Coordinates of C-alpha atoms and ligand atoms in Angstrom, one line a residue:
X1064 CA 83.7 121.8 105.8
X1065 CA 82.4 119.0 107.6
X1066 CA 84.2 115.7 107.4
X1067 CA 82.3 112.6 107.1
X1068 CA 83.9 110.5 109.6
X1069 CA 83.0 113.4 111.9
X1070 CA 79.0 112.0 110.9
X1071 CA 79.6 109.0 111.5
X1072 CA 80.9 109.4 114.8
X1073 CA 78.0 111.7 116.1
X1074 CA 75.2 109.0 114.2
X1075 CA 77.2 106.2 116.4
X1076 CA 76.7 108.1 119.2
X1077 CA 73.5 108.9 119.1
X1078 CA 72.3 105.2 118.4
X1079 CA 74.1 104.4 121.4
X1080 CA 72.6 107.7 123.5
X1081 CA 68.8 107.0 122.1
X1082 CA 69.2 103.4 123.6
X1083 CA 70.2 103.4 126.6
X1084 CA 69.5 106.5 128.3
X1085 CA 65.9 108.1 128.4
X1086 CA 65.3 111.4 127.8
X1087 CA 64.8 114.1 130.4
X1088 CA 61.7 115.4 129.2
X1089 CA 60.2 111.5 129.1
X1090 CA 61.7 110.6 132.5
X1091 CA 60.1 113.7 134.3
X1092 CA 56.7 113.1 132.6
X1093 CA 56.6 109.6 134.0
X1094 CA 57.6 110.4 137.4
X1095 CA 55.1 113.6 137.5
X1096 CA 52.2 110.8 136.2
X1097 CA 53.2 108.3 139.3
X1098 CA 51.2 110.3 142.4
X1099 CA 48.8 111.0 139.7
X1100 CA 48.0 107.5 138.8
X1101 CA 45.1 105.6 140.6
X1102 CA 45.8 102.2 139.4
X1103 CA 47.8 100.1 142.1
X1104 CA 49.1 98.0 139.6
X1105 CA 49.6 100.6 136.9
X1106 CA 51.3 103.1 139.4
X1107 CA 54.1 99.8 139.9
X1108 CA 54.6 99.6 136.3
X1109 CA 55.5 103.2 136.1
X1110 CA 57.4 102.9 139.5
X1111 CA 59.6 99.7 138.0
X1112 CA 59.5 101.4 134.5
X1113 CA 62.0 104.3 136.3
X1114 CA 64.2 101.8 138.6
X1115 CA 64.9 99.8 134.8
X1116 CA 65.5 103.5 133.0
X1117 CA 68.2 104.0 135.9
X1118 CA 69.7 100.8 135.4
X1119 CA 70.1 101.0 131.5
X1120 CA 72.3 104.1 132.1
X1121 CA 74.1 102.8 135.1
X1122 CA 74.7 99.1 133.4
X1123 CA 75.3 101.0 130.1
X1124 CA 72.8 98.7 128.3
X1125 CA 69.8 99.2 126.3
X1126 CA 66.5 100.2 128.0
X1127 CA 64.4 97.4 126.5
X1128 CA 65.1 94.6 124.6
X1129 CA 62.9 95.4 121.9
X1130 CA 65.6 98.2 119.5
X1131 CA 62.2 98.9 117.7
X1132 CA 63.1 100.4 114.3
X1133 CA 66.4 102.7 114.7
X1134 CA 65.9 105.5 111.5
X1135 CA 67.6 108.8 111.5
X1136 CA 66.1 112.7 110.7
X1137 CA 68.3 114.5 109.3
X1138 CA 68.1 118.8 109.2
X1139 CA 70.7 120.7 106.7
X1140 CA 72.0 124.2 107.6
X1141 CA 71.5 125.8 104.4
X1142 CA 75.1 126.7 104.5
X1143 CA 76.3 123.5 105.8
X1144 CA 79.2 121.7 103.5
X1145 CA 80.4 117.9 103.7
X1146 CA 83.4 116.7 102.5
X1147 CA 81.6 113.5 100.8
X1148 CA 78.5 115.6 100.1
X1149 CA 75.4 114.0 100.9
X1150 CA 75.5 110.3 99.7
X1151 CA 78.2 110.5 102.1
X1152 CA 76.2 111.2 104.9
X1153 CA 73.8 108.7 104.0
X1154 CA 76.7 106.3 103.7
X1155 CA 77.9 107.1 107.3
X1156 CA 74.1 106.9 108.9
X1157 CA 74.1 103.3 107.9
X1158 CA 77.5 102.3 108.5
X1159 CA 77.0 104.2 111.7
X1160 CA 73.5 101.8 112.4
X1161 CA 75.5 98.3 111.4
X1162 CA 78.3 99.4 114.0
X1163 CA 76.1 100.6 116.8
X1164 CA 73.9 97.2 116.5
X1165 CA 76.8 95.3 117.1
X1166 CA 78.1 97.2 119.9
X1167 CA 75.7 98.2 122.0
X1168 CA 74.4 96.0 121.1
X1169 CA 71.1 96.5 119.5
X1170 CA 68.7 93.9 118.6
X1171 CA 68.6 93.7 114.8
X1172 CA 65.1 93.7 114.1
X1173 CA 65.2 94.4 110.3
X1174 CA 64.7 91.7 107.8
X1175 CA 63.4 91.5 104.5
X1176 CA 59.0 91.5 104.5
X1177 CA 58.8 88.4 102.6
X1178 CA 62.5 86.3 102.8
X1179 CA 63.0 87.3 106.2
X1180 CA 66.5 87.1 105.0
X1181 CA 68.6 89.8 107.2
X1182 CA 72.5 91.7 107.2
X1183 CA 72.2 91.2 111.2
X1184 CA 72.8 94.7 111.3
X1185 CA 69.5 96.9 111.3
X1186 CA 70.9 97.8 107.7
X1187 CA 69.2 96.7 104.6
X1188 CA 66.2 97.7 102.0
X1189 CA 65.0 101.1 102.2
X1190 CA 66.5 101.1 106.4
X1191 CA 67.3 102.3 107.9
X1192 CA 64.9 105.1 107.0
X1193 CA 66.3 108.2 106.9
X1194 CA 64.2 112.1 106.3
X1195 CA 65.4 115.2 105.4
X1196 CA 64.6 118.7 106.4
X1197 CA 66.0 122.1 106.1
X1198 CA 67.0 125.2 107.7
X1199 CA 67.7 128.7 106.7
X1200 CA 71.1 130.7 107.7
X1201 CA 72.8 127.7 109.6
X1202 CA 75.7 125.9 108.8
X1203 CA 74.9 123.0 111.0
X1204 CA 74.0 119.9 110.6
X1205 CA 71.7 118.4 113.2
X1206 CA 70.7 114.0 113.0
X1207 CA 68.6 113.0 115.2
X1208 CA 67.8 109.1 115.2
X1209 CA 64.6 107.5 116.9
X1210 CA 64.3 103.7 118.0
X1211 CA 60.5 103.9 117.5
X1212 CA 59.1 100.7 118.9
X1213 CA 55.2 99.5 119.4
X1214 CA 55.3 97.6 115.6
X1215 CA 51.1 98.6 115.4
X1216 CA 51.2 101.7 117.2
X1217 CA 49.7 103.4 114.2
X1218 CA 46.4 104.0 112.7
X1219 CA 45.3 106.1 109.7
X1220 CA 41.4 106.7 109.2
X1221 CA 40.4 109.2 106.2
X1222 CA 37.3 111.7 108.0
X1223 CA 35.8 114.6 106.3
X1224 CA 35.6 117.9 106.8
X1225 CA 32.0 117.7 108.7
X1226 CA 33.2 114.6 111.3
X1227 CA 35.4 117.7 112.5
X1228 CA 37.0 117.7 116.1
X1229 CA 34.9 115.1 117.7
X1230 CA 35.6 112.9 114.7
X1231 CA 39.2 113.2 115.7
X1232 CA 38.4 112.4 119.2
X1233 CA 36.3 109.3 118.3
X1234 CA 38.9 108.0 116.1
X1235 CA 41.6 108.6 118.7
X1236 CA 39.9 107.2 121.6
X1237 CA 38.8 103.9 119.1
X1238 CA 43.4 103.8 118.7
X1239 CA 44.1 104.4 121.9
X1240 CA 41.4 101.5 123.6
X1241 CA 42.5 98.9 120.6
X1242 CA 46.0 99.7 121.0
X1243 CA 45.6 99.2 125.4
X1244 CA 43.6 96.0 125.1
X1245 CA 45.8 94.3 122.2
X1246 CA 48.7 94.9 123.6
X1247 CA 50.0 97.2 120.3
X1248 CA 52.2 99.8 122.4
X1249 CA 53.6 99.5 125.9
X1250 CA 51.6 103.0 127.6
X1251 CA 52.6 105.5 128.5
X1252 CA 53.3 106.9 125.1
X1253 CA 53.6 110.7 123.9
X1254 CA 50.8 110.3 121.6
X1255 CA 51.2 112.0 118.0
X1256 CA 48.5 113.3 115.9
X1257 CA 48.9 113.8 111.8
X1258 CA 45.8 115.9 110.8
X1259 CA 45.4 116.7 106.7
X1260 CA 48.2 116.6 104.4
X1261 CA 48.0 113.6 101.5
X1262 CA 47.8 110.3 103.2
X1263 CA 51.9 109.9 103.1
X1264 CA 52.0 113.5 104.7
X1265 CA 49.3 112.5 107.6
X1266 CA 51.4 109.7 108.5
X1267 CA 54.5 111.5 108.5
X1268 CA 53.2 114.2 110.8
X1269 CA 52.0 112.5 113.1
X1270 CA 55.0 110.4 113.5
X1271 CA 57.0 113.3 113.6
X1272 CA 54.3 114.6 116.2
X1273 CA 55.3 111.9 118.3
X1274 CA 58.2 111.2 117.8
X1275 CA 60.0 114.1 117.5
X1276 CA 58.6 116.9 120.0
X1277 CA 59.4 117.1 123.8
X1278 CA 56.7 116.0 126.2
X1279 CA 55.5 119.9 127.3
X1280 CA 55.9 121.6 123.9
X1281 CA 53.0 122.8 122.6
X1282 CA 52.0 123.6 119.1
X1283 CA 52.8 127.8 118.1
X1284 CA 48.8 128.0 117.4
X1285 CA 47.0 128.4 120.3
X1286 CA 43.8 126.6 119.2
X1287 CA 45.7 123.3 118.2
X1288 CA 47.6 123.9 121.5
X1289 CA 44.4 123.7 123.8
X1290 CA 44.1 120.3 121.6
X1291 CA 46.8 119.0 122.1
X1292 CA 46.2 119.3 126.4
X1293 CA 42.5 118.0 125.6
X1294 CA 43.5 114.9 123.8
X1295 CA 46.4 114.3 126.6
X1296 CA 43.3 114.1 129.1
X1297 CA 41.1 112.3 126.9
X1298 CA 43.6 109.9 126.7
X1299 CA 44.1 109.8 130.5
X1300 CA 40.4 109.3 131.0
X1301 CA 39.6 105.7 129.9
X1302 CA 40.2 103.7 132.4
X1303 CA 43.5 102.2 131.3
X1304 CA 46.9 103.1 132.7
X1305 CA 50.5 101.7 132.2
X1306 CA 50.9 98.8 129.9
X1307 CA 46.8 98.4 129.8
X1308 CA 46.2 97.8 133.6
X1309 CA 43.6 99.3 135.0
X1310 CA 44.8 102.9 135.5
X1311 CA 44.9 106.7 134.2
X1312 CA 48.1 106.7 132.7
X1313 CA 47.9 106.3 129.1
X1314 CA 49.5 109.3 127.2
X1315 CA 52.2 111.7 128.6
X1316 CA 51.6 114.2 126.4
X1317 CA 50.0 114.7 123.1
X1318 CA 51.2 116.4 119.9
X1319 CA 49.3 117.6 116.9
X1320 CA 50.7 118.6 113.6
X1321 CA 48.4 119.8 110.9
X1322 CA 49.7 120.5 106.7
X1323 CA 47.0 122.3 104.1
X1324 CA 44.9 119.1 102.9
X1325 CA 42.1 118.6 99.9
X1326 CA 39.5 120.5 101.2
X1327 CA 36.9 117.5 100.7
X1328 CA 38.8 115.2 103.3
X1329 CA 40.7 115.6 106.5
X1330 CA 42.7 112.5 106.7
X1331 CA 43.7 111.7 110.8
X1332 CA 46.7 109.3 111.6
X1333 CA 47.7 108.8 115.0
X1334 CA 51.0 107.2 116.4
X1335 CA 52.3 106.1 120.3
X1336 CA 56.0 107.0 120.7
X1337 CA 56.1 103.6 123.8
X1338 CA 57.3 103.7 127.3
X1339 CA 61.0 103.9 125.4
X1340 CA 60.8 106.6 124.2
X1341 CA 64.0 106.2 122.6
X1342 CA 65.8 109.6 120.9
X1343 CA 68.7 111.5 121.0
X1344 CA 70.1 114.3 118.6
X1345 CA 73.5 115.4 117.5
X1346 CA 74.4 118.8 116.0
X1347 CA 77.5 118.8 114.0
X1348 CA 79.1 122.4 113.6
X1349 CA 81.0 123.8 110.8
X1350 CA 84.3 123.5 112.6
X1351 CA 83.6 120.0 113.2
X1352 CA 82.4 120.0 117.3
X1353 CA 79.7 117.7 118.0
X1354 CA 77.1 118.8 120.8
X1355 CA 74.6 116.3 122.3
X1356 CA 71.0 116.9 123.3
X1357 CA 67.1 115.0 123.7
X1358 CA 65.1 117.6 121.9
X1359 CA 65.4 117.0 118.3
X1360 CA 64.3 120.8 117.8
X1361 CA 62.8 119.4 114.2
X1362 CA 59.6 121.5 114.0
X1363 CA 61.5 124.9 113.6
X1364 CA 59.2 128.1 112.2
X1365 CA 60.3 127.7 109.3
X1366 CA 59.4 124.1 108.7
X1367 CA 55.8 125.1 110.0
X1368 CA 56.0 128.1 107.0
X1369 CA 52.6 128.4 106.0
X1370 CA 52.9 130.7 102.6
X1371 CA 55.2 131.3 99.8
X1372 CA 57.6 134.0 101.5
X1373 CA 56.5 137.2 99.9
X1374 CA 53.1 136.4 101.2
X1375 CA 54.0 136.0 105.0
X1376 CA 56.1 139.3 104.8
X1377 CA 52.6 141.2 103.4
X1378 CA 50.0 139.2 104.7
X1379 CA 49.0 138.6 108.6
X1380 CA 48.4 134.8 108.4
X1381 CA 46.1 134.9 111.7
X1382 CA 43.7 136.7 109.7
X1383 CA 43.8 134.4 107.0
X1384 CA 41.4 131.3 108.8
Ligands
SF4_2391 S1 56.6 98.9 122.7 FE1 58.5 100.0 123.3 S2 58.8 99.5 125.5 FE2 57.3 98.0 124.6 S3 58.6 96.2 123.9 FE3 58.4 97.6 122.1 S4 60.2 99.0 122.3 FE4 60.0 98.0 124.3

């Protein structure tokens, strides 16, 4: 049985991990993108961008001043029990958030849309958001929160089925060029791409894309894999480097998630995880250990299950288009 204090501790935690220090996967991606980049001034954005990501875990403090929007995603071992049950654990993810931002401390960016009243906390209406997923034959429970920042880093465009793949390209290179000259997303960002779904599912996926997949992974289909490496140079190829100086460095990596869709659409969304690319993930055992690590591990095979499960036993899915 897993206590809920034990929760709360690991959420605290991990708001304090996911601000200050940078993940491994990020860090490396930067410095491999340095001796590629052939901006001056771009290539010293990314070089001071390192020296202040060593600083924040040296001085302890958070990596930029902006916390972005802290939220939490939460995956359930099938088998996992809690001693409050779950309205507990939601309980202790927002206690957990209130605590952190005064600590830390984190910037408490959330107030209401249209009082702008706020708790000072990060803590209030429908936030700190928090999503659910689940996972066969564990007893784990693993939270992983994410201080997404770049407020308009997200677009949504509804294409059909005969814009196909250079649709997705056209819309993703309109994002990425409005996002670079506006100012919407400090680059480099591991760029996520939400293809099909409903429109709440696009969004979702690509943010999750983003979001929650290590810069290297690489979707399990092979087709949406070569993608995903197309995009990333796409990306890399128009003209604009770190924070929108003239440059190649605009996208670390690039994720794609696709879900089944109406087959008379294929709604895109697309979504810049910023230069903080701030996570961090906790996995809280049955016995009540707590084990730290950057890779959320969120997009498991069986959250990608394509079929009800008597059909994957039978069928083979590759030959099913
Ligand atoms: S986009 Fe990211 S790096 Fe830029 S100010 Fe916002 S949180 Fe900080």
């Amino acid at each position: 049985m897993i206590e809920n204090a034990t929760i709360e501790t690991a959420a605290y935690e991990i708001m304090k991990k996911a601000a200050i220090d940078i993940p491994d996967d990020y860090l490396s991606g930067i410095k491999g993108m340095i001796d590629l980049e052939t901006g001056d001034l771009s290539a010293f954005v990314l070089k001071a961008m390192v020296d202040n990501y060593e600083a924040a875990t040296e001085d302890r403090r958070p990596m930029c001043a902006d916390t972005g929007l802290p939220r939490y995603y939460v995956k359930v071992g099938n088998n996992a029990r809690v001693d409050e049950g779950f309205v507990g654990v939601e309980r202790s993810l927002r206690s957990a958030t209130a605590r952190a931002t005064l600590d830390v401390p984190l910037r408490p960016n959330r107030v209401h849309p249209l009082w702008r009243t706020e708790h000072n906390n990060n803590v209030g209406l429908n936030a700190p958001e928090v999503e659910w997923s689940f996972e066969p034959d564990a007893d784990w429970i693993d939270i992983t929160t994410v201080h997404k920042g770049g407020l308009f880093g997200t677009d949504y465009r509804m294409l059909f089925p005969g814009d196909g793949v250079d649709g997705i390209k056209r819309f993703l290179l309109d994002t990425l060029i409005a996002f670079g000259k506006r100012g919407l997303a400090c680059q480099p960002a591991i760029v996520g791409v939400g293809v099909g779904g409903s429109k709440d599912t696009c969004m979702q996926l690509g943010k999750q894309a983003a979001c929650l997949r290590v810069v290297g992974d690489r979707n399990p289909d092979p087709k949406i894999a070569e993608l995903e490496l197309e995009f990333k140079e796409l990306g890399n190829s128009i003209g604009m480097g770190a924070m929108g100086f003239v440059g190649s460095s605009m996208v670390v990596d690039c994720h794609i998630e696709a879900g089944f869709t109406h087959t008379g659409g294929m709604p895109v969304s697309v979504h810049t995880f910023c230069l903080s690319s701030r996570r961090a993930t906790a996995r809280v055992h049955a016995d009540g250990r707590i084990t730290y690590r950057t890779d959320p591990q969120w997009f498991t095979p069986y959250m990608r299950r394509e079929s009800v499960a008597w059909q994957t036993e039978k069928a083979d899915l590759s030959n099913t288009g």
